[in-house]
Short mmCIF file of C-alpha atoms in Angstrom, two decimals:
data_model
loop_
_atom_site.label_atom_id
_atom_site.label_comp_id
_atom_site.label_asym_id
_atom_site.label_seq_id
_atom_site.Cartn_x
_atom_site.Cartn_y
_atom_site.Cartn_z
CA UNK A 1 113.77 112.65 102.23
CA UNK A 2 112.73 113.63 98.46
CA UNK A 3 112.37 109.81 97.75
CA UNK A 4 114.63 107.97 95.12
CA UNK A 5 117.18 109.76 93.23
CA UNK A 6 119.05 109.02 90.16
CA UNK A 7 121.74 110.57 88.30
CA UNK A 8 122.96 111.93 85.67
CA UNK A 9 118.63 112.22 84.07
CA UNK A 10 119.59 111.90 80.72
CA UNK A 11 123.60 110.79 79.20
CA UNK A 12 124.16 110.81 75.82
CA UNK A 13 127.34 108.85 74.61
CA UNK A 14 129.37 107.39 71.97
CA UNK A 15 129.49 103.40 71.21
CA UNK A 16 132.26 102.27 72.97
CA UNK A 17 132.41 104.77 76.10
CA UNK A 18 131.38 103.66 79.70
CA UNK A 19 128.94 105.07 81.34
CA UNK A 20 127.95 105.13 85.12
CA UNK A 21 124.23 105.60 86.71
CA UNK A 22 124.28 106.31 90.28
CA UNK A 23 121.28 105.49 92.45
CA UNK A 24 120.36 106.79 96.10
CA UNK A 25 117.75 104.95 97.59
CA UNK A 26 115.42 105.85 100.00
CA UNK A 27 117.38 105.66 103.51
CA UNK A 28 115.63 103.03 105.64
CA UNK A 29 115.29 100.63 102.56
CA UNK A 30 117.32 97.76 102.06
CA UNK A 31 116.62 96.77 99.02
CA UNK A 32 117.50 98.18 96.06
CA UNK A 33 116.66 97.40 92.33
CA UNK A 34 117.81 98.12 89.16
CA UNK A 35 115.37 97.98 86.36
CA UNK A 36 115.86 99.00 82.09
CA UNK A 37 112.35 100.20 80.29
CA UNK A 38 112.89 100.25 76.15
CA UNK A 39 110.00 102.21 74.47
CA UNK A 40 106.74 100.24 74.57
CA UNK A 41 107.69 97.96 76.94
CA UNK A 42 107.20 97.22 81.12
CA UNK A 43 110.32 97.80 83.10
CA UNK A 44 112.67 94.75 82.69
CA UNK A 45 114.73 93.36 85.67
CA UNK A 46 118.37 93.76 85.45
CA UNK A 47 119.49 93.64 89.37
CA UNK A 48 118.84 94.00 92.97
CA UNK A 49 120.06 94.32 96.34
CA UNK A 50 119.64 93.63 99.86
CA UNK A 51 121.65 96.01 101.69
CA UNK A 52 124.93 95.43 100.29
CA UNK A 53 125.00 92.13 98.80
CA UNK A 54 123.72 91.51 95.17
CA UNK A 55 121.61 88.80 95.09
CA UNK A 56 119.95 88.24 92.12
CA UNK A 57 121.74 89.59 87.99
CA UNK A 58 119.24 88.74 84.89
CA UNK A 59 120.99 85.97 82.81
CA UNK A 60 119.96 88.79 80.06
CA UNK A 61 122.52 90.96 81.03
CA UNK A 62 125.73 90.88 79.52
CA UNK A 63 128.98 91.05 81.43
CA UNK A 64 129.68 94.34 80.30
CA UNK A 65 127.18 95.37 82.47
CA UNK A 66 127.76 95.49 86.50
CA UNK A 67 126.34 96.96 89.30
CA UNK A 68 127.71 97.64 93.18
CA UNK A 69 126.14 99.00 96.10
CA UNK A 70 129.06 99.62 98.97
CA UNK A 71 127.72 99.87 102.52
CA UNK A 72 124.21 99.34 101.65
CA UNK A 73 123.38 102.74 100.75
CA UNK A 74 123.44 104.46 97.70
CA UNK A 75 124.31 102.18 93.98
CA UNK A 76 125.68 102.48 90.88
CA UNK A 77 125.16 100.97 87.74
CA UNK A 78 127.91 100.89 85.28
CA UNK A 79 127.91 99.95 81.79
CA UNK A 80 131.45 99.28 79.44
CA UNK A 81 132.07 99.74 76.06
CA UNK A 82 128.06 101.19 75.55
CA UNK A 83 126.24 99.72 72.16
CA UNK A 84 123.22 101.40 70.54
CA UNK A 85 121.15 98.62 71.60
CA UNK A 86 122.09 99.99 75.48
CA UNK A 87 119.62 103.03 74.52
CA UNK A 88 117.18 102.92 77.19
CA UNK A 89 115.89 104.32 80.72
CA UNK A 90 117.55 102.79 83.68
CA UNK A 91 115.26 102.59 86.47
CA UNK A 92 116.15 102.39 90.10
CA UNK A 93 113.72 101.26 92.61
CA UNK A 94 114.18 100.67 96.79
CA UNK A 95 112.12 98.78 99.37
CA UNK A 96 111.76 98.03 102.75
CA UNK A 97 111.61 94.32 103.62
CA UNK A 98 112.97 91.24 105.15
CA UNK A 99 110.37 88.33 104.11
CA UNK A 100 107.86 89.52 102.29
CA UNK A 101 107.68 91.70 98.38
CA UNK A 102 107.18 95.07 99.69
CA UNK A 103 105.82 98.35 97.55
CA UNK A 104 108.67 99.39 94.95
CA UNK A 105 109.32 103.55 94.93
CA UNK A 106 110.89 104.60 92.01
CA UNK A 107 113.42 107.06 90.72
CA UNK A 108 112.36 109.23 87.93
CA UNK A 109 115.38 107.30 85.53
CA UNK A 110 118.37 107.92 83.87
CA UNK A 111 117.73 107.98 79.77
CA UNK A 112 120.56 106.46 77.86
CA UNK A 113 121.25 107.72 74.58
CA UNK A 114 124.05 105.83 72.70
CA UNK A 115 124.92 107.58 69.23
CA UNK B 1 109.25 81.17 83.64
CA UNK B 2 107.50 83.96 84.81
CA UNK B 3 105.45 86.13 82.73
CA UNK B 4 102.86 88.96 83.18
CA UNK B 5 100.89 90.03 79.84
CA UNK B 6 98.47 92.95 79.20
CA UNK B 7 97.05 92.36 76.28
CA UNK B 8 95.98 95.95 75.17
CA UNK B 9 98.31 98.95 74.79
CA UNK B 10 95.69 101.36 74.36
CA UNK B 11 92.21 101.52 75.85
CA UNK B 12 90.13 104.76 75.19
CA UNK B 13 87.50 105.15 76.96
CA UNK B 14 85.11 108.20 77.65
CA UNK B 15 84.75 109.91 80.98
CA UNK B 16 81.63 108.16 83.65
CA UNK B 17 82.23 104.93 81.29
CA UNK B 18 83.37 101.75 83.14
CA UNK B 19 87.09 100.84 82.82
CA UNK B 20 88.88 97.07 82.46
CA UNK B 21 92.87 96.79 81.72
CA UNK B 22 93.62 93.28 81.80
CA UNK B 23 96.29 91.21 83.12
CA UNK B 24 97.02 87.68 83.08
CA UNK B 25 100.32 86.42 84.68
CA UNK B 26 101.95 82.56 84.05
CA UNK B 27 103.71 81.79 87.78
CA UNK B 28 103.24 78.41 89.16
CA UNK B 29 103.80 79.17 92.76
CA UNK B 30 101.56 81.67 94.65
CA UNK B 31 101.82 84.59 93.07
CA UNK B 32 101.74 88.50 94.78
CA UNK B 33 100.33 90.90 92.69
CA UNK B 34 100.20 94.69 92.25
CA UNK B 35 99.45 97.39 89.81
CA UNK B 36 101.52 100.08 89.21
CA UNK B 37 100.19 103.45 87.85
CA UNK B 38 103.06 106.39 85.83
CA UNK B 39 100.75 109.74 85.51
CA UNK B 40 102.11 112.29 82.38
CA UNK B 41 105.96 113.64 84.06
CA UNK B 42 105.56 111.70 87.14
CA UNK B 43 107.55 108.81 88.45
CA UNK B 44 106.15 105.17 88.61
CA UNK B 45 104.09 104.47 91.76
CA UNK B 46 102.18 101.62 93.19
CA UNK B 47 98.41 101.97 92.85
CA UNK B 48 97.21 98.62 94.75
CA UNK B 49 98.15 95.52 95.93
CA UNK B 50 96.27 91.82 95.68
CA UNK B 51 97.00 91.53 98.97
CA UNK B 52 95.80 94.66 100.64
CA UNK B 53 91.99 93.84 98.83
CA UNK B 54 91.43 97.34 98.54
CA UNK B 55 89.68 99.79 96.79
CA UNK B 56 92.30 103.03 95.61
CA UNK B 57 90.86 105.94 93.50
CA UNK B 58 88.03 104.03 92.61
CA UNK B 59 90.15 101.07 91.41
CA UNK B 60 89.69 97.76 92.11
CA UNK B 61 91.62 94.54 91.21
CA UNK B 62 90.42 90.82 92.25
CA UNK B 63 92.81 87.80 91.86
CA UNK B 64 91.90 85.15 89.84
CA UNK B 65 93.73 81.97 90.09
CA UNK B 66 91.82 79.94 87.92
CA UNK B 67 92.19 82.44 85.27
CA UNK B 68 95.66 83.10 86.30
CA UNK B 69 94.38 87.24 85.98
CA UNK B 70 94.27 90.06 88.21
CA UNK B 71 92.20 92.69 85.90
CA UNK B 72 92.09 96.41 87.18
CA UNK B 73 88.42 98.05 87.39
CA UNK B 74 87.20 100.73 87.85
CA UNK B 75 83.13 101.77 87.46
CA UNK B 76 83.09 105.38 86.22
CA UNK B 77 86.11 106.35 84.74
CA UNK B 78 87.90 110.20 85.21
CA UNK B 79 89.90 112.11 82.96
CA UNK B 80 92.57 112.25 85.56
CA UNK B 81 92.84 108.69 85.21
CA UNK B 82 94.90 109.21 82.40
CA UNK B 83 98.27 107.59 82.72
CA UNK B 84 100.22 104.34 81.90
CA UNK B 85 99.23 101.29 83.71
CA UNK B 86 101.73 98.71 84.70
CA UNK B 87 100.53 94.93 86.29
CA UNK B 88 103.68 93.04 88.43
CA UNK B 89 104.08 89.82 89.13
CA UNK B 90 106.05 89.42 92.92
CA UNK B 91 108.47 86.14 92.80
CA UNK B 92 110.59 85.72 95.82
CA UNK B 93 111.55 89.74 96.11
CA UNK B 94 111.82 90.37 92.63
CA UNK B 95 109.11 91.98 90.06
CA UNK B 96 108.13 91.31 86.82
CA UNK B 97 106.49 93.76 85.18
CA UNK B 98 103.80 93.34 81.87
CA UNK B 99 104.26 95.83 78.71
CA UNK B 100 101.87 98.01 80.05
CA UNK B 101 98.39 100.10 78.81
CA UNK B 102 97.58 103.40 78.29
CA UNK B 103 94.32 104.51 79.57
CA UNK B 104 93.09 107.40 78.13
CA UNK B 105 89.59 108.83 79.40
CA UNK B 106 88.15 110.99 77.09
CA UNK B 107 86.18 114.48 78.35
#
């Protein structure tokens, strides 16, 4: 296991194209997050999962934004008709945990670039 | 709401000097927190844990709940210490992380 993986690394797009992210967790975790990290700032929550049900969506993100994770393995994170202000890294991050806030392992990110 | 703050984006400090990035966090349950650590090309990993109470690579954070902070220490700093520093805030399975600060450890 090479720990988290995302892809594509780095999408460049138009405004107004969808784009899709697709995470793969590590395999015994069950939770899965999606985070977004603009330049100069901390890694802002957008989603996550416990196995496959989606639990908790940021009122900050729009509905254009949405995010599945089918048979509680791998996710993807898909964003319509893209606007500049999309520009950022998508992080995904997995755990292991039932009760407690376990240790976060991230992906190396998937840099949005909307032109 | 909850909030995590580190005051400085940069700290600069030289190598064998003591090092302090703060962190205050605004959570009025009981909070679980943890410092993350992103090294130059490398992914974002945890460093330590509130919880665990100990010491990794030297560093050292204590939880203050008076003071609502959980500062990260570390006595004689290296130049491989070089990297962005992230403090989270653990609410109920989810993370909220601060803006971050750069510690950069000068030969």
């Amino acid at each position: 296991d090479t720990g988290v993986s995302q892809n594509p690394r780095h999408k460049i797009t138009k405004r107004g194209q969808n784009v899709t992210f697709r995470c793969d967790p590590i395999s015994e975790h069950n939770r899965l997050y999606w985070y977004r990290q603009t330049l100069g700032q901390g890694p802002e929550f957008l989603t996550y999962f416990q196995n496959e049900a989606q639990l908790e969506k940021s009122r900050l993100l729009s509905d254009r934004f949405s995010a599945e994770r089918p048979k509680g393995s791998f996710s993807t994170l898909e964003i319509q008709r893209t606007e500049q202000g999309d520009s950022a890294m998508y992080l995904c991050a997995s755990s292991f945990g039932q009760t407690h806030t376990g240790e976060l392992f991230f992906g190396e990110g998937s840099r949005l670039t909307v032109l | 709401a909850q909030r995590v703050t580190q005051p400085e984006k940069l700290l600069s400090v030289f190598k064998g000097a003591p090092v302090e990035l703060k962190c205050n966090y605004s959570y009025s349950g009981s909070p679980e927190l943890f410092w993350y650590v992103q090294y130059s090309r490398q992914r974002l990993q945890l460093l330590l844990r509130h919880i665990s109470r100990e010491s990794i690579k030297g560093f050292t954070a204590d939880l203050n709940k008076g003071e609502t902070s959980f500062h990260l220490k570390k006595p004689f700093a290296q130049e491989e210490d070089s990297a962005m520093y992230y403090c989270a805030l653990g609410v109920f399975n989810k993370f909220y992380f601060g803006s971050g600060t750069k510690l950069n450890v000068k030969p």
